[in-house]
XYZ file of C-alpha atoms in Angstrom:
274
model
C 0.000 0.000 0.000
C 1.743 3.181 -1.185
C 1.953 6.076 1.267
C 2.730 9.746 0.771
C 4.626 11.568 3.491
C 2.801 14.485 5.168
C 4.699 17.195 3.279
C 3.479 15.615 0.038
C -0.184 15.074 0.894
C -0.572 18.469 2.592
C 0.653 20.093 -0.617
C -2.016 18.056 -2.392
C -4.575 19.503 0.044
C -3.594 23.059 -0.932
C -3.660 22.150 -4.633
C -7.125 20.610 -4.220
C -8.419 23.710 -2.464
C -7.131 25.915 -5.269
C -8.717 23.741 -7.969
C -12.108 23.829 -6.247
C -12.130 27.621 -6.175
C -11.424 27.762 -9.917
C -14.070 25.140 -10.725
C -17.065 26.337 -12.738
C -20.392 26.956 -11.008
C -21.959 24.139 -13.025
C -19.362 21.558 -12.023
C -19.336 22.692 -8.391
C -23.108 22.293 -8.091
C -23.187 18.910 -9.836
C -20.408 17.490 -7.687
C -21.940 18.883 -4.500
C -25.403 17.566 -5.421
C -24.099 14.055 -5.977
C -22.041 14.146 -2.780
C -25.084 15.144 -0.726
C -27.226 12.465 -2.372
C -24.709 9.637 -1.883
C -24.023 10.567 1.744
C -27.777 10.708 2.383
C -28.173 7.220 0.918
C -25.391 6.006 3.211
C -27.110 7.568 6.239
C -30.413 5.919 5.272
C -28.520 2.643 4.849
C -26.881 2.949 8.271
C -30.138 3.813 10.053
C -31.817 0.836 8.346
C -29.042 -1.478 9.548
C -29.233 -0.078 13.081
C -33.011 -0.542 13.222
C -32.888 -4.071 11.815
C -30.013 -5.292 13.994
C -30.488 -3.158 17.093
C -26.728 -2.523 17.011
C -25.637 1.074 16.277
C -22.032 -0.086 15.937
C -22.931 -2.187 12.893
C -24.478 0.841 11.214
C -21.416 2.924 12.050
C -19.037 0.308 10.679
C -20.863 0.244 7.335
C -21.791 3.939 6.960
C -18.364 4.977 5.561
C -19.133 3.135 2.313
C -20.999 6.246 1.140
C -18.181 8.614 2.070
C -15.640 6.464 0.258
C -17.834 6.268 -2.844
C -18.352 9.999 -3.151
C -14.684 10.884 -2.674
C -13.433 8.243 -5.070
C -15.857 9.701 -7.629
C -14.507 13.220 -7.060
C -17.632 14.752 -5.501
C -17.505 17.498 -2.855
C -18.900 17.899 0.650
C -19.151 21.207 2.462
C -17.170 19.736 5.347
C -14.308 18.996 2.958
C -14.150 22.377 1.225
C -14.284 24.069 4.644
C -10.805 22.631 5.189
C -9.239 22.676 1.731
C -10.168 26.014 0.134
C -8.929 28.273 2.986
C -5.501 26.661 2.705
C -5.187 27.927 -0.874
C -6.018 31.413 0.399
C -3.540 31.197 3.267
C -0.890 29.876 0.882
C -1.489 32.966 -1.316
C -2.152 30.983 -4.460
C -2.503 33.349 -7.465
C -6.070 34.522 -8.016
C -7.463 32.907 -4.863
C -9.544 35.406 -2.885
C -11.812 35.365 0.149
C -14.739 36.050 -2.182
C -13.858 32.952 -4.190
C -13.674 30.814 -1.053
C -17.046 32.055 0.204
C -18.639 31.538 -3.215
C -17.390 27.951 -3.265
C -18.803 27.317 0.206
C -22.186 28.755 -0.774
C -22.446 26.693 -3.959
C -21.382 23.472 -2.229
C -23.885 24.080 0.592
C -26.704 24.527 -1.916
C -25.676 21.487 -3.940
C -25.268 19.268 -0.874
C -28.667 20.314 0.469
C -30.402 19.700 -2.858
C -28.882 16.224 -3.149
C -29.644 15.241 0.445
C -33.198 16.604 0.235
C -33.830 14.645 -2.964
C -32.953 11.421 -1.173
C -35.082 12.481 1.831
C -38.084 12.782 -0.498
C -37.322 9.404 -2.094
C -36.968 7.838 1.355
C -40.262 9.317 2.582
C -42.067 7.908 -0.457
C -40.343 4.549 -0.020
C -41.222 4.047 3.680
C -44.866 5.209 3.370
C -45.891 3.757 -0.020
C -46.041 7.307 -1.415
C -47.583 8.720 1.796
C -50.476 6.262 1.740
C -49.475 4.433 4.955
C -47.797 5.188 8.267
C -43.976 5.235 8.128
C -42.272 1.900 8.643
C -39.801 1.293 11.492
C -36.981 3.100 9.706
C -39.191 6.121 9.013
C -40.253 6.273 12.652
C -36.618 6.065 13.748
C -35.732 9.011 11.505
C -38.541 11.061 13.024
C -37.245 10.338 16.527
C -33.705 11.307 15.505
C -34.953 14.653 14.227
C -36.877 15.429 17.401
C -34.118 14.344 19.776
C -31.423 16.329 17.983
C -33.346 19.601 17.696
C -35.776 19.871 20.611
C -33.372 17.776 22.671
C -30.769 20.557 22.406
C -33.294 23.393 22.685
C -34.527 22.326 26.130
C -31.040 23.000 27.532
C -30.838 26.508 26.071
C -27.310 27.932 25.833
C -25.805 24.723 27.218
C -27.561 22.767 24.483
C -26.281 25.158 21.821
C -22.715 24.833 23.103
C -23.013 21.045 23.122
C -24.313 21.093 19.564
C -21.456 23.343 18.429
C -18.842 21.113 20.088
C -20.356 18.018 18.477
C -20.089 19.816 15.134
C -16.428 20.604 15.788
C -15.604 17.041 16.767
C -17.440 15.751 13.723
C -15.433 17.643 11.153
C -12.208 16.933 12.980
C -12.905 13.308 12.092
C -14.550 13.864 8.686
C -11.806 16.172 7.459
C -9.287 13.577 8.614
C -11.141 11.237 6.266
C -10.789 13.799 3.470
C -7.044 13.919 4.105
C -7.021 10.139 4.256
C -8.039 10.029 0.608
C -4.812 11.851 -0.220
C -2.251 9.876 1.762
C -2.227 6.884 -0.560
C -2.065 6.458 -4.318
C -4.037 3.217 -4.476
C -7.727 2.599 -3.851
C -7.358 0.175 -0.949
C -5.111 2.580 0.924
C -7.479 5.493 0.360
C -10.522 3.501 1.503
C -8.837 2.250 4.673
C -7.617 5.724 5.617
C -11.063 7.232 5.013
C -13.013 4.465 6.725
C -11.559 4.776 10.222
C -12.340 8.415 11.150
C -15.760 8.341 9.430
C -16.754 5.307 11.495
C -15.708 7.160 14.658
C -17.810 10.247 13.877
C -20.935 8.263 13.034
C -20.829 5.964 16.050
C -20.118 8.858 18.438
C -23.196 10.726 17.115
C -21.269 13.856 16.235
C -23.157 16.427 14.170
C -22.459 16.469 10.429
C -24.163 19.245 8.480
C -24.685 17.238 5.277
C -25.933 14.061 6.972
C -28.333 16.312 8.870
C -29.558 17.801 5.578
C -31.039 14.341 5.038
C -32.031 13.251 8.546
C -34.023 16.285 9.602
C -35.929 17.096 6.384
C -36.722 13.364 6.251
C -38.202 13.551 9.730
C -40.234 16.623 8.802
C -41.581 14.937 5.665
C -42.692 12.021 7.840
C -44.559 14.209 10.324
C -42.026 14.514 13.154
C -42.929 16.989 15.899
C -40.457 19.768 15.231
C -40.343 22.623 12.716
C -38.043 23.883 9.982
C -37.069 26.743 12.317
C -36.168 24.197 15.011
C -34.036 22.338 12.474
C -32.193 25.425 11.241
C -31.728 27.136 14.610
C -31.164 24.101 16.808
C -29.127 22.001 14.453
C -28.097 23.018 10.941
C -26.669 26.508 11.497
C -24.679 25.702 14.677
C -23.548 22.431 13.113
C -22.239 24.202 10.006
C -20.296 26.639 12.185
C -18.934 23.845 14.363
C -17.924 21.844 11.274
C -16.065 24.885 9.929
C -14.176 25.608 13.139
C -13.375 21.990 13.965
C -12.183 20.914 10.537
C -10.123 23.996 9.830
C -8.599 24.221 13.317
C -7.815 20.579 14.065
C -7.007 19.342 10.575
C -6.373 21.992 7.935
C -4.378 24.600 9.847
C -2.459 22.158 12.015
C -1.266 20.084 9.070
C -0.484 23.180 7.013
C 1.411 24.877 9.852
C 3.698 21.960 10.584
C 4.145 20.377 7.155
C 4.092 23.342 4.733
C 5.030 26.416 6.728
C 7.414 24.621 9.008
C 9.601 26.357 11.541
C 13.245 26.878 10.582
C 15.373 23.797 11.223
C 17.879 24.058 14.018
C 21.528 24.024 13.052
C 24.145 22.440 15.212
C 27.735 23.580 15.295
C 30.334 20.862 15.383
C 32.320 20.870 18.526
C 35.849 22.038 18.142
C 38.304 19.202 17.757
């Protein structure tokens, strides 16, 4: 299994961030849409496994299949571009501006949401026979998830908001490590293994991932869960997005960049006099 040393794969991270900023609006939206849709399918898959087996660990072990698929296909998640595109700005790549970074984030957010929401609609139709029956066990589980992870935070007020933000930070620490994992090897098996481990950790630990939540919570709302779109946005999506940004950039992007690209000067040692 081939392995790139950190100085090599961190340079690849900066290059990737630069290329995403220069990508056309059309390509950015298509890639973000497909990433959101595939990750939503993986979340649906994992919840189905958890409901059928009663073992959340089994769902967590298998969930990363979606993440691996979308990155091997070259699609983009908001949590990934949060880490990669700022590095191109910090590295002062020609033509890279703050406006370009923010535009990329906005387009990827919209594309991810559209893809995840599409799958949420498909799922709602699937588990209710096109809304002609009550949701099946998986649909009911999704409704409970939505209520617990919106109203469940809201009842604690500021403490709930802080907890939500921290869970968002921890999530993208792991997810962005998965993004980097795709760059540390030049063969598929190495990439998959490096991506699989941190994604499994985030899912089993129930950290908050903004794109997974773009599926889970609209799905719950479509199935009649007892919370509102305002609850979803205020008590999950917005704080989660901010936590994902801070966690991924702080714990992964900037730390790797600081120590493997902009390294401190090497110490020199004088030979002792003979």
